[in-house]
Coordinates of C-alpha atoms in Angstrom, one line a residue:
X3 CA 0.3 126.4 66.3
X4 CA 1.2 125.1 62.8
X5 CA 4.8 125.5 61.2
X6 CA 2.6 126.7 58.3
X7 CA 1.3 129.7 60.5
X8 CA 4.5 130.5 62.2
X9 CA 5.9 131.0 58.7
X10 CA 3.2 133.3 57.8
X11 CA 3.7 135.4 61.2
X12 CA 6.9 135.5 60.8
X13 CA 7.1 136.6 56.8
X14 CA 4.2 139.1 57.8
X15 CA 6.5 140.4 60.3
X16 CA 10.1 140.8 58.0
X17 CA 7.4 142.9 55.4
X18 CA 6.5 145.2 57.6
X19 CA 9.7 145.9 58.4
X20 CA 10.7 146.1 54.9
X21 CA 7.9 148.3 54.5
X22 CA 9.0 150.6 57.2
X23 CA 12.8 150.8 56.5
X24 CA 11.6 151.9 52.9
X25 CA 9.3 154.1 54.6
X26 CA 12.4 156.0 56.3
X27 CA 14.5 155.7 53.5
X28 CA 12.2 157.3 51.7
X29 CA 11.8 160.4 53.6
X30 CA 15.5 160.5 54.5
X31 CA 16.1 160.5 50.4
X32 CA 13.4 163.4 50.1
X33 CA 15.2 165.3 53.1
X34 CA 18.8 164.2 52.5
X35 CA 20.3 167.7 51.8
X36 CA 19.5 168.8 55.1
X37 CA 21.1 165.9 56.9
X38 CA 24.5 167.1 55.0
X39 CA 24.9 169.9 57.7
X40 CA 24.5 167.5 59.8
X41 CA 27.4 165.0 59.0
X42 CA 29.9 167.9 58.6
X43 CA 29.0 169.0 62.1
X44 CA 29.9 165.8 63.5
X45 CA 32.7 165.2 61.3
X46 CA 34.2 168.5 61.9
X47 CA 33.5 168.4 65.4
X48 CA 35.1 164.9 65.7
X49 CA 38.6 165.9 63.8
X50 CA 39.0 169.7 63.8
X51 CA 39.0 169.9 60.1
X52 CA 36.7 170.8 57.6
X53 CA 34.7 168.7 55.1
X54 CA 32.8 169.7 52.9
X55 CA 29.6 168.0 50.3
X56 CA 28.5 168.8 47.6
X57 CA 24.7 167.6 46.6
X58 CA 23.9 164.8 48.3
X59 CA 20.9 161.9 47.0
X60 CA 19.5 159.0 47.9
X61 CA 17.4 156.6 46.0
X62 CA 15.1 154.5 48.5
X63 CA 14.3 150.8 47.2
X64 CA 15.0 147.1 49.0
X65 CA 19.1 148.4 47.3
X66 CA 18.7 152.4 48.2
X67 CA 21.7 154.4 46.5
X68 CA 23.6 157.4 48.5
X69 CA 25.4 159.8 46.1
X70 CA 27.6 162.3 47.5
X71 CA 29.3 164.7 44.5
X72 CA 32.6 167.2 45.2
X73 CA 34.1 165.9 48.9
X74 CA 36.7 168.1 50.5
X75 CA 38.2 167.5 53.4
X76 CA 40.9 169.7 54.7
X77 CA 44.6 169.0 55.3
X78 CA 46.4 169.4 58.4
X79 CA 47.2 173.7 59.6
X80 CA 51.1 172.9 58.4
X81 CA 50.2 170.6 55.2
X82 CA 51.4 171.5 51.9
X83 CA 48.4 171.8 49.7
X84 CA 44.8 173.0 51.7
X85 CA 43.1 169.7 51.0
X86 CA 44.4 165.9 52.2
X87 CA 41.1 164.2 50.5
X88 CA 38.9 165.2 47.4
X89 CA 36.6 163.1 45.3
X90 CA 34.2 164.0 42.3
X91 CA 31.6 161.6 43.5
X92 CA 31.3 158.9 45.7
X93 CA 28.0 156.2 45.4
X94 CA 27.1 153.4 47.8
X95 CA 24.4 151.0 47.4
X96 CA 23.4 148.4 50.3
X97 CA 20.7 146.3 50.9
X98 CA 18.1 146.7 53.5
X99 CA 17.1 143.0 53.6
X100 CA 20.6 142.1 55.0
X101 CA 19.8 144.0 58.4
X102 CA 17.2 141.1 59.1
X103 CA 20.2 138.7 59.3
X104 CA 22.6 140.8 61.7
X105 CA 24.4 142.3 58.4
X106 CA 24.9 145.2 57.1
X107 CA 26.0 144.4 53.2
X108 CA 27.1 147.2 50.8
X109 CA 26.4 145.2 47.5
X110 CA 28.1 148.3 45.1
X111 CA 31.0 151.4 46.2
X112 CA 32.4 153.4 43.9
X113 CA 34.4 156.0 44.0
X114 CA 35.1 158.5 41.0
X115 CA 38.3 160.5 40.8
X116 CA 39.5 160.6 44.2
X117 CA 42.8 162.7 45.2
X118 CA 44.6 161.7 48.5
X119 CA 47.7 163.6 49.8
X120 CA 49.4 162.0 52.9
X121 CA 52.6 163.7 53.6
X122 CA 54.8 164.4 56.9
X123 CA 56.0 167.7 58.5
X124 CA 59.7 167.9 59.2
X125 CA 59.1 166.1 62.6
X126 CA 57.5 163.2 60.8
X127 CA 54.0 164.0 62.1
X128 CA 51.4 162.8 59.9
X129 CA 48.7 164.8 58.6
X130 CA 46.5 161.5 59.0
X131 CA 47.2 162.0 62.6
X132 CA 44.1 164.4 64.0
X133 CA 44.8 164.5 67.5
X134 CA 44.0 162.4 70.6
X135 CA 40.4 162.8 71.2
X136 CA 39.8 161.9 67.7
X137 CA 41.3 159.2 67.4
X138 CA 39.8 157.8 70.8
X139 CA 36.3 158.2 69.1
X140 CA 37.7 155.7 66.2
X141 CA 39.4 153.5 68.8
X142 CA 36.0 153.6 70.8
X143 CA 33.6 152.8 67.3
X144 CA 36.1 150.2 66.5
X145 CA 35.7 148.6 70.0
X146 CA 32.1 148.6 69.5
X147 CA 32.1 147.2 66.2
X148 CA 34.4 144.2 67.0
X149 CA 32.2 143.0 70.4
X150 CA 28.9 143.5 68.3
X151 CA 28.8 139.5 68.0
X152 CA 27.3 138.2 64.9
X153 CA 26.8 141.5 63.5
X154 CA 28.9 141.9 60.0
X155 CA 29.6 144.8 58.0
X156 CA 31.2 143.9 54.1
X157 CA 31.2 145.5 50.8
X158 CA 30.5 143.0 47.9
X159 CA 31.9 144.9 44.8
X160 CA 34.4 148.2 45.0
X161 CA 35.4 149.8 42.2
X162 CA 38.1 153.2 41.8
X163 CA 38.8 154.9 39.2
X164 CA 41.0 158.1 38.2
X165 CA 42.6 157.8 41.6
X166 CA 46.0 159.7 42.5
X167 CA 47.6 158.6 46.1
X168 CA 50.7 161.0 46.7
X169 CA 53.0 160.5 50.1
X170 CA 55.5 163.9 50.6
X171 CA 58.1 163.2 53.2
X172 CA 58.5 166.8 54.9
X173 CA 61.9 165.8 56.1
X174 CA 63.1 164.7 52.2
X175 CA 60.5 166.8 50.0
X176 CA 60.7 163.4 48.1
X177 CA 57.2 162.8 46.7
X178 CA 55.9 159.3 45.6
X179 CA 52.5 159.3 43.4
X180 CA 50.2 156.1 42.5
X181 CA 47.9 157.1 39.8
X182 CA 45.1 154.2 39.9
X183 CA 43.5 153.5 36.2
X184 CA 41.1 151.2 37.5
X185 CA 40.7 149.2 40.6
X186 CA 38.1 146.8 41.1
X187 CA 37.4 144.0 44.0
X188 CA 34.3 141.7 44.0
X189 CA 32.7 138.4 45.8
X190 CA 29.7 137.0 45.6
X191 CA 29.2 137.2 49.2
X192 CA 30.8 137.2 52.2
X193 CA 32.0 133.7 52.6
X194 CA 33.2 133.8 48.8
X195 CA 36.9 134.7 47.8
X196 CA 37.8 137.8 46.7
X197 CA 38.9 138.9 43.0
X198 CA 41.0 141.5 43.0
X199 CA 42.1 143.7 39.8
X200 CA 44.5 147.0 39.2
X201 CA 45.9 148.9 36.3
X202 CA 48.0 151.3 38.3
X203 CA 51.4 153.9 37.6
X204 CA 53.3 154.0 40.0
X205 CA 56.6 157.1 39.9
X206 CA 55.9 156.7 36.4
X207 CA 55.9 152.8 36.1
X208 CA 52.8 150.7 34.5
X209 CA 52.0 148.3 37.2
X210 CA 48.8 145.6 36.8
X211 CA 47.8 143.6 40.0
X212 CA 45.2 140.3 39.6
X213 CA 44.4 138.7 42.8
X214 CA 42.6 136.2 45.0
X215 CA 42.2 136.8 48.4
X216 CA 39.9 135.0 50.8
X217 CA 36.4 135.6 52.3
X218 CA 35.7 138.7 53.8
X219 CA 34.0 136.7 56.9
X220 CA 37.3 135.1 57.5
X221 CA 39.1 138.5 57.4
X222 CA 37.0 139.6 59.9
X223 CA 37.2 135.9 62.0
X224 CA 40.9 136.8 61.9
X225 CA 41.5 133.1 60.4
X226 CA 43.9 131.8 58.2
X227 CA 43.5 133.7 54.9
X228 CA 44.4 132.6 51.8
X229 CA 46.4 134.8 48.9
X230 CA 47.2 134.4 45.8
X231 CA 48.7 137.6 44.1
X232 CA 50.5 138.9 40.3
X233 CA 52.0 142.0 40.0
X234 CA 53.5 143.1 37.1
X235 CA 55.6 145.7 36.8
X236 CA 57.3 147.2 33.6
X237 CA 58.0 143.4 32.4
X238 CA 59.1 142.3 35.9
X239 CA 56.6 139.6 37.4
X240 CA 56.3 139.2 41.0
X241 CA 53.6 136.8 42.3
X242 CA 53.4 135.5 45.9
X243 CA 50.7 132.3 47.1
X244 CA 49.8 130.7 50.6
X245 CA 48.1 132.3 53.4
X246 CA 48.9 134.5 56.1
X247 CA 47.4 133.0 60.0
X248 CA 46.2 135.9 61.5
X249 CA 45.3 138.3 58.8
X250 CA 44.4 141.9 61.2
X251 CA 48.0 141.3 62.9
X252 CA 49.7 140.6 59.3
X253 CA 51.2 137.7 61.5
X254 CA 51.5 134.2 60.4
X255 CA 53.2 134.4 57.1
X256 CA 53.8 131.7 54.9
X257 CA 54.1 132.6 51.6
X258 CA 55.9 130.9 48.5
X259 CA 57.3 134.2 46.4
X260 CA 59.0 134.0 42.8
X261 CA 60.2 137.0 41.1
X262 CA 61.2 136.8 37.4
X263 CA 62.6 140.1 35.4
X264 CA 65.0 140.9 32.6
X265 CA 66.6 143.7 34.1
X266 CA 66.8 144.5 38.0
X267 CA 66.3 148.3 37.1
X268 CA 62.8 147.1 36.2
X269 CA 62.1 146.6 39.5
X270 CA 63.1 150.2 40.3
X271 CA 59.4 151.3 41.2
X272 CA 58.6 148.9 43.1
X273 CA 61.9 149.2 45.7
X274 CA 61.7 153.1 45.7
X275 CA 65.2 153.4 44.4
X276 CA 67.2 153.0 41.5
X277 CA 68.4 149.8 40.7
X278 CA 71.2 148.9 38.3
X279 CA 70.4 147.4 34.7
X280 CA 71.5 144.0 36.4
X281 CA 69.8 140.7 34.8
X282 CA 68.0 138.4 34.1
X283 CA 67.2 137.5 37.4
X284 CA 64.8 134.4 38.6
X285 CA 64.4 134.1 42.0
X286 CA 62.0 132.1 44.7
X287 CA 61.7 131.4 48.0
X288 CA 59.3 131.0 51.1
X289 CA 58.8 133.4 53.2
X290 CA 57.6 133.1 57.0
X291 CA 57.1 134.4 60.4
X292 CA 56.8 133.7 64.0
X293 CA 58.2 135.2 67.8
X294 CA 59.6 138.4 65.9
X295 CA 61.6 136.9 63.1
X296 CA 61.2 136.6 59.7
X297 CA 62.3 134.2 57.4
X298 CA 63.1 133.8 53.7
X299 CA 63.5 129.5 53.5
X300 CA 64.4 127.7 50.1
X301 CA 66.0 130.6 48.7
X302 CA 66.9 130.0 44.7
X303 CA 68.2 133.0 42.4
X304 CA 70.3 133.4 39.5
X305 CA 71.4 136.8 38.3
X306 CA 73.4 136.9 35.1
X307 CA 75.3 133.8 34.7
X308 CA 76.1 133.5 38.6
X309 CA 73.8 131.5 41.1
X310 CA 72.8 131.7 44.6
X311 CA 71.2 129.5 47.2
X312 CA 70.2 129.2 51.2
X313 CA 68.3 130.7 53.5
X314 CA 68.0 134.0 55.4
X315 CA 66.4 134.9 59.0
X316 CA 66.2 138.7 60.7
X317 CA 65.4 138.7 64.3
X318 CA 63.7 142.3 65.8
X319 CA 63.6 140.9 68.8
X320 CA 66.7 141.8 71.3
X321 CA 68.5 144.6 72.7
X322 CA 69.6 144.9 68.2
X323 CA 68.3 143.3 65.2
X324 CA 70.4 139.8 64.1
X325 CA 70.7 138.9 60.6
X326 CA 71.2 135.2 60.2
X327 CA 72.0 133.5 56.8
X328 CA 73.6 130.9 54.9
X329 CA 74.5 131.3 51.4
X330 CA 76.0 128.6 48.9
X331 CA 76.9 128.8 45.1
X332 CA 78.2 127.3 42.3
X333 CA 79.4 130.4 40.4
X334 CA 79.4 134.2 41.2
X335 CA 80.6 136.8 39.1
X336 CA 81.0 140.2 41.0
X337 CA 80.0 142.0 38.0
X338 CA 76.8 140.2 37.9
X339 CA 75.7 142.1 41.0
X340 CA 77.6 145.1 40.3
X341 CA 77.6 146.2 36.8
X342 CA 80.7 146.5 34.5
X343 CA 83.4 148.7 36.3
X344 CA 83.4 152.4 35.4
X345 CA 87.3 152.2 34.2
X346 CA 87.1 156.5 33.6
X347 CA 85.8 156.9 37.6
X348 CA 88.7 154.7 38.4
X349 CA 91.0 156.2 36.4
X350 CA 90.4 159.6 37.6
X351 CA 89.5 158.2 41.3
X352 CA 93.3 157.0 41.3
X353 CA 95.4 159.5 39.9
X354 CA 93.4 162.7 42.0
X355 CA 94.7 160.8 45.7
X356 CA 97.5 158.6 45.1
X357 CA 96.0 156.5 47.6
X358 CA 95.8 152.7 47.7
X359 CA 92.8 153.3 50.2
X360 CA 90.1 155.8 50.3
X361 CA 90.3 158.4 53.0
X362 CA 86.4 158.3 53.3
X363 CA 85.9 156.7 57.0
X364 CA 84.3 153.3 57.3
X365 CA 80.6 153.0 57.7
X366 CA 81.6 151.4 60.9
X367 CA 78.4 152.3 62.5
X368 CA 76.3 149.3 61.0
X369 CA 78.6 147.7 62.9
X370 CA 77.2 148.9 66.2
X371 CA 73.6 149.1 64.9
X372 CA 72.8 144.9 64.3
X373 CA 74.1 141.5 65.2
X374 CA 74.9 138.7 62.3
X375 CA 76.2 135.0 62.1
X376 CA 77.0 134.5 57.8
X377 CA 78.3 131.8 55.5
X378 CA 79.1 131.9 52.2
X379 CA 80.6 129.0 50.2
X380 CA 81.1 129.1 46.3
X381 CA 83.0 126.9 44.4
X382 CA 84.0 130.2 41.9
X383 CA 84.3 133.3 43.2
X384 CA 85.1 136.2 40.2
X385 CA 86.4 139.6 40.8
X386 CA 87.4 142.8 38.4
X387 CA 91.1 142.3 40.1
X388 CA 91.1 138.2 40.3
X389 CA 89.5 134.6 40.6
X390 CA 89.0 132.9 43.3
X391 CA 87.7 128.9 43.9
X392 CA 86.3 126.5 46.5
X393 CA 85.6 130.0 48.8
X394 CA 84.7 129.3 52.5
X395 CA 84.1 132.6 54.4
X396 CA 82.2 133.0 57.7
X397 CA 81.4 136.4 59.6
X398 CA 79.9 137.1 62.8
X399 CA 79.0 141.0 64.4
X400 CA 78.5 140.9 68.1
X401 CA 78.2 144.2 69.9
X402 CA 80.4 146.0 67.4
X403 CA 82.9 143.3 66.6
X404 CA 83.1 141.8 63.5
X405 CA 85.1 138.6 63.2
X406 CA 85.7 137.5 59.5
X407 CA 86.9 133.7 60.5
X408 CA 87.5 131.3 58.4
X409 CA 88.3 133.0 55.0
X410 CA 89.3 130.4 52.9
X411 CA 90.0 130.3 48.9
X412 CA 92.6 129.0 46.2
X413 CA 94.1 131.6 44.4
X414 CA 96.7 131.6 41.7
X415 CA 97.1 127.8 42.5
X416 CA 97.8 127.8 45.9
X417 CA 95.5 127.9 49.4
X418 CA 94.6 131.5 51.4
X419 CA 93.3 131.5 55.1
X420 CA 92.7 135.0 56.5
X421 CA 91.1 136.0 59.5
X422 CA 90.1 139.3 59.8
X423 CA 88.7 141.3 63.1
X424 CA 86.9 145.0 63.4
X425 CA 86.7 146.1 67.0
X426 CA 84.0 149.2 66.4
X427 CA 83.1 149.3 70.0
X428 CA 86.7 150.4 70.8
X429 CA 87.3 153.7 70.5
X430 CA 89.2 154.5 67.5
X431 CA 88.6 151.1 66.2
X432 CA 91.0 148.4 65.9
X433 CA 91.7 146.6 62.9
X434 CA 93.6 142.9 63.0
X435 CA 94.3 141.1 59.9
X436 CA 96.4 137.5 59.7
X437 CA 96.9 136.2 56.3
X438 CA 98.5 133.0 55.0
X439 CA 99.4 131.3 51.9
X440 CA 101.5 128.9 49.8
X441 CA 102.6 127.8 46.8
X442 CA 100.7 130.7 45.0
X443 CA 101.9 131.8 41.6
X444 CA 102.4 135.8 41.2

């Protein structure tokens, strides 16, 4: 048989069943209301909650469009508000020719004013939790879809807009809110990198986000996967670049990060707490992964007029977390990280007690809670109450003990060595402190 004929066969054969998908897409779209009652049965059935649709529509062609307009679906029995999701409209287009390849491509999603509440009870259940048998049906379609070789689902172009996300934590009442402007990701196809762009406000701070990501395909190959990411956030720039090994774990990290801002309060937002007006700052590092630690290698920051550099480790691994680091530094200025002193506090701090000390007990039980092996080594160390240079301290906390050994400076002209040890695992805790100096002008 010629090539010529086989081609023919073969393009005869794809039409027809072009022709015929068409064919059922078209009576689907003339029938699609009534396959709505359908969908909320199942869904319903699958999750105990209720969902409802609005009018749904299709449009059949090679790209048929669904429309779906006003989605509810219920919150948890105990949930705050009586719906977790709503949307105004939601609109998918795919394309039928990709099933003749093993794909299944949405070439357009949009979504159009959707409203998402996740929260927590008081027991720190999650309304997104809906029970064990439903979530087995998801683990079971997710099993399916990842040993259906060959067979790839991806969306080419997504777009959001008028979004609001809300978290409640029942045990807090505290209540964060992103309200998404605009949110838009496209690629040309699924072997193409991903652009990525956000106007967002998030607790009441602009933030934009412009990305590149990598392919979809190797998203779903769970390959190395390449990011290159801004965020901007009331003036403070963040931007992180590398790739991250195995992308569905968020394992392999290795990531070069910079942060630049005028003020640290900026960044307020972003850390979920207030921060003090503390700046400029400039900072850089890489960060990386690997056997349960983290890593933050290369460190550089400078904060004010004082300076910072080394590296930092956290282990999870282990009977308690371990915090490794070393630190070294030309100049550091307490008030740098700390603000100007509040002299009317003070004032009224000191003449309420009379105390040299605070009777508030020690917050001995971080002492208990992780291990940690630190250096720090400046060659000007500034405090509200003195100055301090060439300053060599090392601490280590092991199972409760903290041993501050050496602690070296000059002060006033003359050399200090100080050890200090914390017993917390004895009960009350011991305290041991040896100091000694010379030749130090009072």
């Amino acid at each position: 048989m010629q090539t010529r004929t086989v081609f023919k066969i073969v393009g005869a054969i794809a039409a027809s069943i072009a022709v015929v998908a068409i064919a059922a897409v078209a009576y689907v779209a003339s029938n699609a209301n009534e396959y709505k009652g359908v969908v909320v049965t199942l869904v319903q059935g699958a999750t105990g909650r209720e969902l409802e649709l609005g009018d749904l529509s299709l449009v059949p062609a090679f790209q048929p469009t669904v429309a779906v307009s006003n989605v509810r679906f219920a919150n948890a029995e105990w949930g705050s508000e009586p719906d977790m999701f709503t949307a105004k409209r939601a609109e998918l287009q795919f394309d039928l020719t990709s099933l003749l390849f093993g794909k299944f491509m949405v070439e357009d999603f949009s979504l159009v004013d959707p409203d998402v509440l996740l929260e927590t009870d008081a027991q720190g259940r999650g309304n997104w939790e809906l029970g064990d048998a439903a979530m087995a049906e998801v683990n079971e379609v997710a099993e399916k879809a990842v040993e259906a070789q060959g067979y790839v689902v991806g969306v080419l172009q997504l777009a959001i807009t008028g979004a609001r996300l809300r978290f409640r934590d029942g045990a807090t009442g505290d209540v964060s809110k992103l309200v998404v402007e605009k949110f838009s990701a496209q690629a040309d196809d699924t072997s193409s990198p991903v652009a990525l762009e956000a106007v967002v406000d998030y607790n009441d701070t602009p933030v934009s986000i412009e990305a590149t990501l990598g392919a979809l395909q190797v998203l779903l190959d769970n390959e190395s996967y390449p990011v290159e990411i801004s965020v901007d956030a009331a003036g403070a720039l963040v931007t992180a670049s590398g790739a991250i090994e195995r992308p569905l774990q968020g394992a392999g990290l290795s990531l070069d990060i910079t942060t630049k801002a005028a003020s640290l309060a900026s960044l307020s937002a972003l850390a979920g707490t207030d921060l003090p007006p503390l700046g400029p700052l400039d900072l850089s590092g890489q960060v990386s992964d690997g056997e349960g630690v983290y890593r933050l290698d290369g460190l550089k920051a400078t904060i004010g007029e004082s300076d910072v550099s080394g590296e930092l480790s956290v282990l999870l691994a282990g009977e308690r977390p371990k915090v490794s680091a070393q630190f070294v530094s030309t100049r550091l200025d307490l008030a740098d990280l700390t603000g100007p002193p509040d002299s009317t506090a003070a004032k009224s701090s000191g003449n309420n007690t009379g105390r040299v000390f605070s009777p508030d007990p020690l917050p001995l039980d971080a002492l208990r809670a992780l291990d940690a092996d630190l250096s720090f080594k400046t060659n000007r160390l500034t405090t509200p109450q003195l100055t301090a240079q060439q300053v060599d301290i090392s601490m280590v906390i092991d199972d409760g003990v903290l041993t501050l050994k050496p602690a070296m400076a000059q002060v006033a002209g003359g050399p200090i060595d100080a050890g200090v040890v914390v017993d917390a695992s004895a009960d009350p805790a011991r305290l041991t402190v040896n100091v000694k100096g010379s030749q130090i002008d009072l």
